[in-house]
Short mmCIF file of N, CA and C in Angstrom, two decimals:
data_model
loop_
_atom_site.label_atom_id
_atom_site.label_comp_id
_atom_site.label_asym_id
_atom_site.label_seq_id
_atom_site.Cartn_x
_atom_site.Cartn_y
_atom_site.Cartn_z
N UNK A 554 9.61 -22.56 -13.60
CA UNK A 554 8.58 -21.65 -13.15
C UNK A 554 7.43 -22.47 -12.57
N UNK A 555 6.84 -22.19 -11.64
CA UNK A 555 5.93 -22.65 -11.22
C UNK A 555 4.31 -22.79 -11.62
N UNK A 556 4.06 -23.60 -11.44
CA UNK A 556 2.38 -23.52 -12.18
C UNK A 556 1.16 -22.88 -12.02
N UNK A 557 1.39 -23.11 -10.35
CA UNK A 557 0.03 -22.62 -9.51
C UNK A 557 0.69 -22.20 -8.31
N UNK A 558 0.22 -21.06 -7.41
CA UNK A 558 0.80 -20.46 -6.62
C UNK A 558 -0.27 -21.19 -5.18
N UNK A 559 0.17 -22.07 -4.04
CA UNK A 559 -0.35 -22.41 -3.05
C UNK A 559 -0.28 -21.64 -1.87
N UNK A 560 -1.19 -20.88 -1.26
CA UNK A 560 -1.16 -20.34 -0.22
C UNK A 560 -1.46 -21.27 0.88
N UNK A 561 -0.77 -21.33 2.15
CA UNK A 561 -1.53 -22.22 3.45
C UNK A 561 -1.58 -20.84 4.35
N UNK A 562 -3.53 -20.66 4.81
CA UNK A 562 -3.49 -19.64 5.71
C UNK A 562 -3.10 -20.86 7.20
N UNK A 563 -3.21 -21.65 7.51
CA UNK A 563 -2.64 -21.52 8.25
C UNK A 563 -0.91 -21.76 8.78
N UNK A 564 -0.63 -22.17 8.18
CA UNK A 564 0.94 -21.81 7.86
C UNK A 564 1.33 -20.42 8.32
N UNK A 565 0.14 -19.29 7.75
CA UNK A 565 0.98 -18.21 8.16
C UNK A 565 0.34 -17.59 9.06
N UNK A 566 -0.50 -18.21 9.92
CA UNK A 566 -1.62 -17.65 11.24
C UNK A 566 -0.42 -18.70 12.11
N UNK A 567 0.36 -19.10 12.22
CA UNK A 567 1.02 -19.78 12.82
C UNK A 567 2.62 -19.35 12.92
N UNK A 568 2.94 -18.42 11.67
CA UNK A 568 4.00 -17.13 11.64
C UNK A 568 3.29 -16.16 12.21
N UNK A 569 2.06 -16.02 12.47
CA UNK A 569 1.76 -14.59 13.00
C UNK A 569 1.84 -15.01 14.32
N UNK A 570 1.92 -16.08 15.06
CA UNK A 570 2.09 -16.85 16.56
C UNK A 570 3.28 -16.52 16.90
N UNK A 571 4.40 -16.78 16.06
CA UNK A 571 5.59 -16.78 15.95
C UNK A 571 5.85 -15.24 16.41
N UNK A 572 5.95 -14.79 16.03
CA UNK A 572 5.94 -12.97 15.79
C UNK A 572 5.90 -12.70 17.40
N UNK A 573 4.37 -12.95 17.31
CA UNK A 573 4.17 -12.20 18.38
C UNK A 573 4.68 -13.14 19.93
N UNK A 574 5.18 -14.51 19.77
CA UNK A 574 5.83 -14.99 20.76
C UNK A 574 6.92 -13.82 20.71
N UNK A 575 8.13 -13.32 19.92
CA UNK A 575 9.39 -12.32 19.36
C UNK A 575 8.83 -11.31 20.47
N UNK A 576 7.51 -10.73 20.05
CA UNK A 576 7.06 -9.92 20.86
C UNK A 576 6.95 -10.01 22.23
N UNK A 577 6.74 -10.61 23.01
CA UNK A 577 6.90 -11.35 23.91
C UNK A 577 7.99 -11.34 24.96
N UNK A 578 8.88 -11.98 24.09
CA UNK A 578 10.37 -12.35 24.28
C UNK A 578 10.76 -10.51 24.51
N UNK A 579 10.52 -10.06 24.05
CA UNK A 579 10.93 -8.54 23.79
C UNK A 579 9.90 -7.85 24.82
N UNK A 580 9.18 -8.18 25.44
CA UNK A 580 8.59 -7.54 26.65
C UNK A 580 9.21 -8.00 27.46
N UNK A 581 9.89 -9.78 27.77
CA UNK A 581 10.61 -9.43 28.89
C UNK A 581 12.06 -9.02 29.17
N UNK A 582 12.96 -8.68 27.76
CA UNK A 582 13.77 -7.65 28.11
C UNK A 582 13.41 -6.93 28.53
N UNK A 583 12.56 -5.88 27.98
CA UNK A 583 12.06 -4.18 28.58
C UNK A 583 12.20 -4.53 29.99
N UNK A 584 11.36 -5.47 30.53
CA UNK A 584 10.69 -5.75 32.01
C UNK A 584 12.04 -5.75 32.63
N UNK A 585 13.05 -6.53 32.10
CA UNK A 585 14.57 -6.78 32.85
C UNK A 585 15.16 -5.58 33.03
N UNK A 586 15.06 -5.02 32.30
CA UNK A 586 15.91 -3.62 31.36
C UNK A 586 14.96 -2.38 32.64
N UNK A 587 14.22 -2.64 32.39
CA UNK A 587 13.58 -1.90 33.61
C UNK A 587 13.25 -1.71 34.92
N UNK A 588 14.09 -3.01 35.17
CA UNK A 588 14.58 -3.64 37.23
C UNK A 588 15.37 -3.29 37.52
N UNK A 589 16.79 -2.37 37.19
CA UNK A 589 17.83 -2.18 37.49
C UNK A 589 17.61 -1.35 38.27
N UNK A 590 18.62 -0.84 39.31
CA UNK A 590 18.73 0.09 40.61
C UNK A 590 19.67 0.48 40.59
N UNK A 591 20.27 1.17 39.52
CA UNK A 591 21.43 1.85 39.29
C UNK A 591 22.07 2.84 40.66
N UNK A 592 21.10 3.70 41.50
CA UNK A 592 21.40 4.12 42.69
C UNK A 592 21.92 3.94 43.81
N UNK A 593 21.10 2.71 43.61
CA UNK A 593 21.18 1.87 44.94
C UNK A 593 22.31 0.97 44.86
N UNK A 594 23.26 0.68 46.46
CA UNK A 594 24.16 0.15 46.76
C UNK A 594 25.11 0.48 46.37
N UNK A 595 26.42 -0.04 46.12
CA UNK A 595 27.96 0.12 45.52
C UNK A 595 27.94 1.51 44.79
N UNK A 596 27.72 0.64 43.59
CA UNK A 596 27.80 1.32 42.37
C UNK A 596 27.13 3.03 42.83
N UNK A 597 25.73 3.44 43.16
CA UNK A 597 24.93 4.36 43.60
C UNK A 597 26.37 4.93 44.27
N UNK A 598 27.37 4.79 45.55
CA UNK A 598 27.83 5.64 46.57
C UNK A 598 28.90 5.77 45.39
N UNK A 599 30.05 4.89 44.80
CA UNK A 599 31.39 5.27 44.50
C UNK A 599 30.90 5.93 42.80
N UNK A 600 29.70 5.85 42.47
CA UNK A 600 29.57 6.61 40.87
C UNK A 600 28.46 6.85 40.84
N UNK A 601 28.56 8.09 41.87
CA UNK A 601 27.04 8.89 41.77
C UNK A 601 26.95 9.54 40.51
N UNK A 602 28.16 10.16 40.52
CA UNK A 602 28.19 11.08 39.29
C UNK A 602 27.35 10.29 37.78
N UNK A 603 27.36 8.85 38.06
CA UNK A 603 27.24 8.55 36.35
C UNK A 603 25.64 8.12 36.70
N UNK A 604 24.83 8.14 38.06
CA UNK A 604 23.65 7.54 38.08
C UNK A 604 22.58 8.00 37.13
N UNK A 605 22.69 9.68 36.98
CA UNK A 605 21.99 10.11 36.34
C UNK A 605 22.00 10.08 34.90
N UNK A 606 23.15 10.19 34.42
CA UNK A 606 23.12 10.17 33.24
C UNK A 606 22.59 8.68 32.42
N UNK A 607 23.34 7.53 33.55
CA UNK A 607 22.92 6.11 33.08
C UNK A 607 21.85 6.06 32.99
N UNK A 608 20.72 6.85 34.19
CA UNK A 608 19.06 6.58 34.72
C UNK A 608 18.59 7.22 33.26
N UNK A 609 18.72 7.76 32.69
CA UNK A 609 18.16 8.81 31.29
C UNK A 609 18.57 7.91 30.19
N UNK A 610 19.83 7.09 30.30
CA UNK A 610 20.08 6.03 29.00
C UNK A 610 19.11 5.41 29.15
N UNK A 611 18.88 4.61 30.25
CA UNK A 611 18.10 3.18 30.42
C UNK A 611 16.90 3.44 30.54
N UNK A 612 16.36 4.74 30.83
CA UNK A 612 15.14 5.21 30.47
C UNK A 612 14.94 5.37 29.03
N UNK A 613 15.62 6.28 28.23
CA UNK A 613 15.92 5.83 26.64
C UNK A 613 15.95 4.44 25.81
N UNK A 614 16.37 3.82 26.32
CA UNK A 614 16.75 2.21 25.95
C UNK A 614 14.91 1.38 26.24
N UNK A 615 15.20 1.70 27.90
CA UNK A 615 13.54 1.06 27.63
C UNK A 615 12.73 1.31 26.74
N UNK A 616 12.21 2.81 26.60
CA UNK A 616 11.44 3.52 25.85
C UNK A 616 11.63 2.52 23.83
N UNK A 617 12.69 2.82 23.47
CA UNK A 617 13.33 1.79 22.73
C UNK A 617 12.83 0.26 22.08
N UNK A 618 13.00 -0.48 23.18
CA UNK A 618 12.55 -1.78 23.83
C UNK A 618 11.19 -1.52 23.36
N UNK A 619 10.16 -1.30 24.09
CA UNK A 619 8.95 -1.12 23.98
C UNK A 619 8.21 -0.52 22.98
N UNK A 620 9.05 0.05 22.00
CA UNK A 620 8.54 1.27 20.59
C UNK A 620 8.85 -0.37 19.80
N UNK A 621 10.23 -1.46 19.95
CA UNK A 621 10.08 -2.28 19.12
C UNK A 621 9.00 -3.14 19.56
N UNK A 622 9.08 -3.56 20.34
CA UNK A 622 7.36 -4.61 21.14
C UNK A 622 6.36 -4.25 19.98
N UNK A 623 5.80 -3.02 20.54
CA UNK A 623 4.68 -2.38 19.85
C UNK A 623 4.82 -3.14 18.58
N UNK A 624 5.80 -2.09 17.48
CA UNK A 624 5.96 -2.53 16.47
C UNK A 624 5.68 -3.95 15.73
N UNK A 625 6.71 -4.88 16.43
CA UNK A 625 6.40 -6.02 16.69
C UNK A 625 5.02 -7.07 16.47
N UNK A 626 4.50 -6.26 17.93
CA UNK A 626 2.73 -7.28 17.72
C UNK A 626 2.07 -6.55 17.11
N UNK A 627 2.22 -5.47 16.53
CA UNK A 627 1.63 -5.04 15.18
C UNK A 627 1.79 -5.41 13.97
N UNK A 628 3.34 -6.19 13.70
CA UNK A 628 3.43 -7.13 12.67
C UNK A 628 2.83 -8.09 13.15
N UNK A 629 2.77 -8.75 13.86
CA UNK A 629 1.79 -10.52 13.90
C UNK A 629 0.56 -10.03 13.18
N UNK A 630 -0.21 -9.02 13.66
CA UNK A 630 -1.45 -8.34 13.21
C UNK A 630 -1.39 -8.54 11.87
N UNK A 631 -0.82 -7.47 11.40
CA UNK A 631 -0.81 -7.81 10.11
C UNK A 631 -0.85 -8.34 9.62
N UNK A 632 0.68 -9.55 9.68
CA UNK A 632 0.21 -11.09 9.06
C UNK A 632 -1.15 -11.57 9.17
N UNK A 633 -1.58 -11.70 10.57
CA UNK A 633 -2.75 -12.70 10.61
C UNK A 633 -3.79 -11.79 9.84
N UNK A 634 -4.13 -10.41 9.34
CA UNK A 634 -4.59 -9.75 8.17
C UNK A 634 -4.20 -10.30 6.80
N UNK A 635 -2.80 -10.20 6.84
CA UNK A 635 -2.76 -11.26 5.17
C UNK A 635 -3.41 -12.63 5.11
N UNK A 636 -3.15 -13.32 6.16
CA UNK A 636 -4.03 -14.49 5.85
C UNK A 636 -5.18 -14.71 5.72
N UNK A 637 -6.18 -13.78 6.52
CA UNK A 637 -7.03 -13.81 6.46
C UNK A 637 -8.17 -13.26 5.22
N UNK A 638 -7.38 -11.97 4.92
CA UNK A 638 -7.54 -11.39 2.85
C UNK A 638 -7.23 -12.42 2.10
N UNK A 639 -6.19 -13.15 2.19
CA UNK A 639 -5.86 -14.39 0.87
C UNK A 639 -6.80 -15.44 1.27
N UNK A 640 -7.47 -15.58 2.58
CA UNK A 640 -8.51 -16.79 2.66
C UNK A 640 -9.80 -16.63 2.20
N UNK A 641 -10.07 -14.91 2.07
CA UNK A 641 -11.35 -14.17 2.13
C UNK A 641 -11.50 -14.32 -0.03
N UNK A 642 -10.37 -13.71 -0.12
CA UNK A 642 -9.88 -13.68 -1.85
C UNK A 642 -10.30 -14.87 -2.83
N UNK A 643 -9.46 -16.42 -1.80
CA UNK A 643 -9.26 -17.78 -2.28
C UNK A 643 -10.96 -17.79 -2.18
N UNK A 644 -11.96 -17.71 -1.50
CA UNK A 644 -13.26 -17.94 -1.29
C UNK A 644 -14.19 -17.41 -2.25
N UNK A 645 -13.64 -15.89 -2.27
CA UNK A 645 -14.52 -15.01 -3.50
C UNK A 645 -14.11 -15.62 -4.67
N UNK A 646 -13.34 -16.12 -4.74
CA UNK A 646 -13.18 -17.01 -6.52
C UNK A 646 -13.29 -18.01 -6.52
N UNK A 647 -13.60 -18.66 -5.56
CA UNK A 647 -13.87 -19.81 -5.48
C UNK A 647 -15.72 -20.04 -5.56
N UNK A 648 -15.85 -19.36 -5.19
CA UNK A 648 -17.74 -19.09 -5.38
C UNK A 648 -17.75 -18.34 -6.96
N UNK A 649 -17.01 -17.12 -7.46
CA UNK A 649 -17.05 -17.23 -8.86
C UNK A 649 -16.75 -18.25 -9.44
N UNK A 650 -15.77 -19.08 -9.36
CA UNK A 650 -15.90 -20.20 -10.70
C UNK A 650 -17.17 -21.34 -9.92
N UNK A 651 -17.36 -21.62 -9.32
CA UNK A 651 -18.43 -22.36 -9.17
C UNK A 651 -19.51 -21.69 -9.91
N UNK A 652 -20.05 -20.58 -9.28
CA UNK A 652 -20.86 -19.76 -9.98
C UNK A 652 -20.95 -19.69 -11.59
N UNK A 653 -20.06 -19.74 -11.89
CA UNK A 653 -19.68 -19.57 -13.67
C UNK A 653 -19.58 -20.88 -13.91
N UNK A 654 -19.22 -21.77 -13.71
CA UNK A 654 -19.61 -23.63 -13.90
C UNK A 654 -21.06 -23.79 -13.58
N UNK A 655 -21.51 -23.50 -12.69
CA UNK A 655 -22.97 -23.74 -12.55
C UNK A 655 -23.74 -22.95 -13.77
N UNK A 656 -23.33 -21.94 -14.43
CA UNK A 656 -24.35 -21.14 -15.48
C UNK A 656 -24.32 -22.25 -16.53
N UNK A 657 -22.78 -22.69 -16.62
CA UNK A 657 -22.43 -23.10 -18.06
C UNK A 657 -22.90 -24.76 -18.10
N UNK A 658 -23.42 -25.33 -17.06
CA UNK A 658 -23.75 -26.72 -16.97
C UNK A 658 -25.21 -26.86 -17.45
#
């Protein structure tokens, strides 16, 4: 079992970097995901029939894409919120026991 529990905020302001690079990475699917020209050329003349229905997937799919993004750099947020409460926390007790050593000296 362990003795003392070590937090590094920045360790995890540096997972919240991480994250939101994910996030990132996941905007430029959407962006890809959202260049296609399903209409246009070949495909558009010999399978008209399926343009529409595909145009409403990949409209779906983007929509998708972008609900996880969001999500996403709303977790980095967060994290960089935990770190910043456990740095705020580590400080407030850290000025109490000083505080309480300074009475008792």
């Amino acid at each position: 079992m362990a003795d003392r529990i070590a937090i590094d905020r920045d360790l995890i302001v540096s997972h919240a970097a991480r994250v939101e690079q994910v996030a990132s990475d996941i905007k430029v699917a959407r962006d890809a995901a959202s260049s296609t020209n399903m209409g246009g050329g070949a495909f558009g003349v010999l399978c008209s029939f399926l343009v529409a229905p595909a145009t409403v997937a990949a409209a779906m799919a983007g929509n998708a894409i972008s609900s996880a993004e969001g999500m996403v750099r709303r977790s980095a947020t967060e994290v960089r919120g935990v770190a910043t409460d456990m740095a705020a926390f580590e400080d407030a007790a850290l000025a109490a026991i000083k505080a309480l050593d300074a009475n008792l000296s």
